[in-house]
């Protein structure tokens, strides 16, 4: 991001701060205990967790642009843990591991609420829950599986099956057939949260350097040395918190790929929201593979997002992720199809995209590169707004050597499925994505899925790889 932010959220957050120009780049040679590369949620939650545990630690965050210029300032603002993904959690970590991760996720919303209260920050947090809606019979089955998994693990209250009428009580749409309600979810203004974290980090004594892209990470005679264009910083511990930009980094390269996610924001239409009965602040998503996610804002806008953006090649995160015309068109089409009353009467106030760091099993991995003091948290797979808080706790535990519930989470220092090497990762990913989109478009339109597309769309499952969310 250079100049005007692409995301409506970041524009709003920076304007509300009134200090848009205030950035401190690194221009000297510094020494710290911990250097965090990346000023999004992961870097900043980790910095705060470290300071909470040991206020004497010297901590620095190095951000290439402004804090919030990455996905943390662009996302849908769905703040939640993992109840929505229990079947896949069970497949990845077994029943006990799935329960452990899901319970950890349950701490996210209270933690963000407590953070905002302690720092007098308003991030537009609204606890309206999350309703996933089914648009096709295939999606009915998918959602029933989530309810079943919650029941089997003893968490029936966390995933409540809704029939068509119960869904319409929360939001009326001609496309919704049924759904599942997860009470554990809030919506936030995502860029306000990342900017609030930056303020809190500065207040806690963290050095936050913006406009400070790390160009090199070298092993010095003593600590590591991170070099930017105008300065350097020595650090005993380094955290790579660069999200999709880490995709080309060798320790995680084979376990990560990039997809784009894209959103449009409407002008305020509170009267239309009242007409369709969507006034409870629920975050909504459908049950497609490349899902659509949609939510309201306190002034009655609707954000409609689609996880069907472009695919990155060779770990490069280029401008194609900031704005992708076909993805914007898909988001607008989603608005027309799912919320026609809104689409008919609301203008579009903004459209933007961002890169998502996708793990083969769609769960993040937090860890330390073997025989080093270099740590990382990546692989959120389009679901990191809440999980980055968990990662921050786990990274702080790894750095301080704490053997606790965070360092022992199944997400920490885990193996994980690998993607094929490039160029197969890119070429195969593109083909499969196109096939899945074609299949799901056909399903939604009540048409037969194209036979070739169906065959290609099955490939990732055969390889144990998940695409979409
Ligand atoms: C459009 C979109 C919608 C999404 N919606 C949701 C949602 O509703 N709910 C949800 O849970 N998740 C969502 N996500 C995912 C979520 O936003 C991310 O998982 C989360 O923000 C990750 O935080 P992060 O700090 O790891 O990454 P980021 O916020 O991307 O931060 C990484 C930072 O590293 C910086 N950086 C990169 N390279 C360097 C370098 N060499 N030196 C210094 N700095 C560097 C970048 O500038 C960036 O600011 C969405 C993502 C997108 C793109």
XYZ file of C-alpha atoms in Angstrom, residues 26-225:
200
model
C 14.197 2.727 11.313
C 17.188 4.925 10.460
C 19.754 3.812 13.062
C 21.452 0.637 14.303
C 19.482 -0.730 17.264
C 19.629 -3.737 19.576
C 16.551 -5.455 21.005
C 15.672 -8.764 22.582
C 12.876 -9.582 20.124
C 12.310 -8.189 16.630
C 8.975 -8.850 14.958
C 8.774 -8.550 11.192
C 5.272 -7.444 10.201
C 2.957 -4.914 11.856
C -0.354 -6.746 11.515
C -2.324 -8.553 14.216
C 0.268 -11.340 14.556
C 3.246 -9.046 15.101
C 1.397 -6.659 17.381
C -0.452 -9.243 19.526
C 2.877 -11.016 20.013
C 4.608 -7.769 20.984
C 1.878 -7.024 23.535
C 1.906 -10.570 24.937
C 5.692 -10.370 25.365
C 5.488 -7.052 27.189
C 2.712 -8.373 29.429
C 4.841 -11.343 30.433
C 8.087 -9.436 30.819
C 7.810 -5.627 30.730
C 11.600 -5.405 30.708
C 11.953 -7.105 27.310
C 13.146 -4.822 24.509
C 10.742 -5.457 21.650
C 10.596 -3.896 18.177
C 8.110 -4.256 15.315
C 9.323 -3.613 11.774
C 6.573 -2.924 9.272
C 7.201 -2.442 5.551
C 4.348 0.063 5.157
C 1.925 1.215 7.880
C 0.554 -1.099 10.550
C -2.677 -2.357 9.029
C -1.614 -2.151 5.392
C -1.719 -5.960 5.155
C -4.667 -8.289 5.640
C -5.276 -6.979 9.174
C -6.486 -3.685 7.741
C -8.501 -5.230 4.921
C -10.373 -8.240 6.257
C -14.072 -8.909 6.727
C -13.860 -8.321 10.480
C -15.269 -11.742 11.411
C -13.755 -12.292 14.836
C -14.091 -15.867 16.050
C -12.366 -19.135 16.776
C -12.913 -22.559 15.240
C -16.362 -23.902 16.084
C -17.387 -23.503 12.429
C -14.652 -25.893 11.280
C -14.952 -28.772 13.758
C -15.154 -31.639 11.234
C -11.833 -30.601 9.692
C -10.271 -29.874 13.061
C -11.123 -33.446 14.058
C -9.604 -34.784 10.860
C -6.413 -32.768 11.402
C -5.888 -33.117 15.170
C -8.211 -35.871 16.440
C -11.092 -35.265 18.853
C -8.994 -34.128 21.820
C -6.856 -31.807 19.688
C -9.932 -30.391 17.944
C -11.571 -29.634 21.297
C -8.374 -28.012 22.559
C -8.083 -25.691 19.545
C -11.796 -24.863 19.550
C -11.763 -24.064 23.274
C -8.673 -21.860 22.788
C -10.590 -20.038 20.035
C -13.359 -19.337 22.520
C -10.971 -16.961 24.343
C -10.579 -14.680 21.331
C -13.688 -12.494 21.548
C -13.412 -11.951 25.337
C -9.713 -11.110 24.905
C -10.402 -8.479 22.247
C -13.256 -7.078 24.329
C -10.994 -6.877 27.383
C -8.231 -5.254 25.324
C -10.622 -2.575 24.048
C -11.998 -1.902 27.529
C -8.512 -1.647 29.049
C -7.287 0.741 26.340
C -10.565 2.689 25.815
C -10.598 1.685 22.148
C -13.716 1.486 19.981
C -13.312 -1.118 17.245
C -17.068 -1.349 16.539
C -17.178 -4.743 18.252
C -20.650 -6.272 18.004
C -21.363 -9.753 19.311
C -24.081 -10.909 16.956
C -22.801 -14.446 16.369
C -22.058 -16.113 13.037
C -24.735 -17.648 10.827
C -23.530 -19.907 8.034
C -26.212 -20.365 5.428
C -26.740 -23.150 2.925
C -27.596 -22.241 -0.657
C -27.691 -25.755 -2.139
C -28.449 -29.316 -0.978
C -24.672 -29.992 -0.958
C -24.200 -27.128 1.465
C -27.051 -28.467 3.674
C -25.006 -31.644 4.084
C -21.791 -29.745 4.813
C -23.440 -27.683 7.536
C -25.182 -30.702 9.073
C -21.704 -32.223 9.432
C -20.581 -29.281 11.559
C -23.581 -29.607 13.869
C -22.987 -33.332 14.138
C -19.305 -32.856 15.012
C -20.167 -30.302 17.716
C -22.682 -32.735 19.221
C -20.238 -35.639 19.124
C -17.557 -33.611 20.893
C -20.026 -32.456 23.571
C -20.350 -28.855 22.354
C -23.878 -28.932 20.926
C -24.543 -25.355 22.112
C -21.764 -24.013 19.905
C -23.410 -24.979 16.588
C -27.165 -24.704 16.411
C -28.957 -26.028 13.302
C -31.479 -23.551 11.840
C -34.288 -24.307 9.428
C -35.296 -21.911 6.663
C -37.653 -19.992 8.965
C -35.129 -19.617 11.759
C -32.585 -18.324 9.245
C -35.137 -15.822 7.907
C -35.731 -14.602 11.466
C -32.139 -13.334 11.417
C -31.932 -12.282 7.753
C -34.391 -12.751 4.888
C -32.962 -13.785 1.530
C -34.543 -15.698 -1.363
C -31.341 -17.792 -1.552
C -31.054 -19.117 2.012
C -32.308 -22.698 2.582
C -31.148 -23.255 6.154
C -28.110 -22.687 8.260
C -26.105 -23.052 11.442
C -25.739 -20.438 14.137
C -22.475 -20.099 16.065
C -22.904 -17.841 19.069
C -19.146 -17.337 19.434
C -18.452 -14.564 16.927
C -18.259 -10.794 16.848
C -17.787 -8.353 14.017
C -15.230 -5.577 14.300
C -13.824 -2.725 12.262
C -10.648 -4.665 11.507
C -8.370 -1.728 10.718
C -9.404 0.042 13.911
C -8.282 -3.053 15.829
C -4.834 -3.190 14.233
C -4.337 0.543 14.735
C -5.445 0.184 18.372
C -2.902 -2.611 18.833
C -0.209 -0.344 17.409
C -1.133 2.411 19.893
C -1.133 -0.052 22.785
C 2.231 -1.473 21.705
C 3.767 2.012 21.601
C 2.290 2.782 25.032
C 3.791 -0.461 26.386
C 7.246 0.615 25.221
C 7.446 -1.415 22.005
C 9.455 0.331 19.276
C 7.248 0.371 16.162
C 9.090 1.197 12.943
C 6.903 1.744 9.875
C 8.095 2.272 6.300
C 10.787 -0.196 7.351
C 10.795 -3.234 5.103
C 13.173 -5.925 6.272
C 15.418 -6.646 3.311
C 17.754 -9.117 4.946
C 17.828 -11.365 7.981
C 21.408 -12.431 8.729
C 23.024 -14.374 11.518
C 25.415 -11.913 13.168
C 28.361 -12.890 15.330
C 25.976 -12.556 18.280
C 22.287 -11.990 17.681
C 20.457 -11.944 14.364
C 20.701 -8.770 12.298
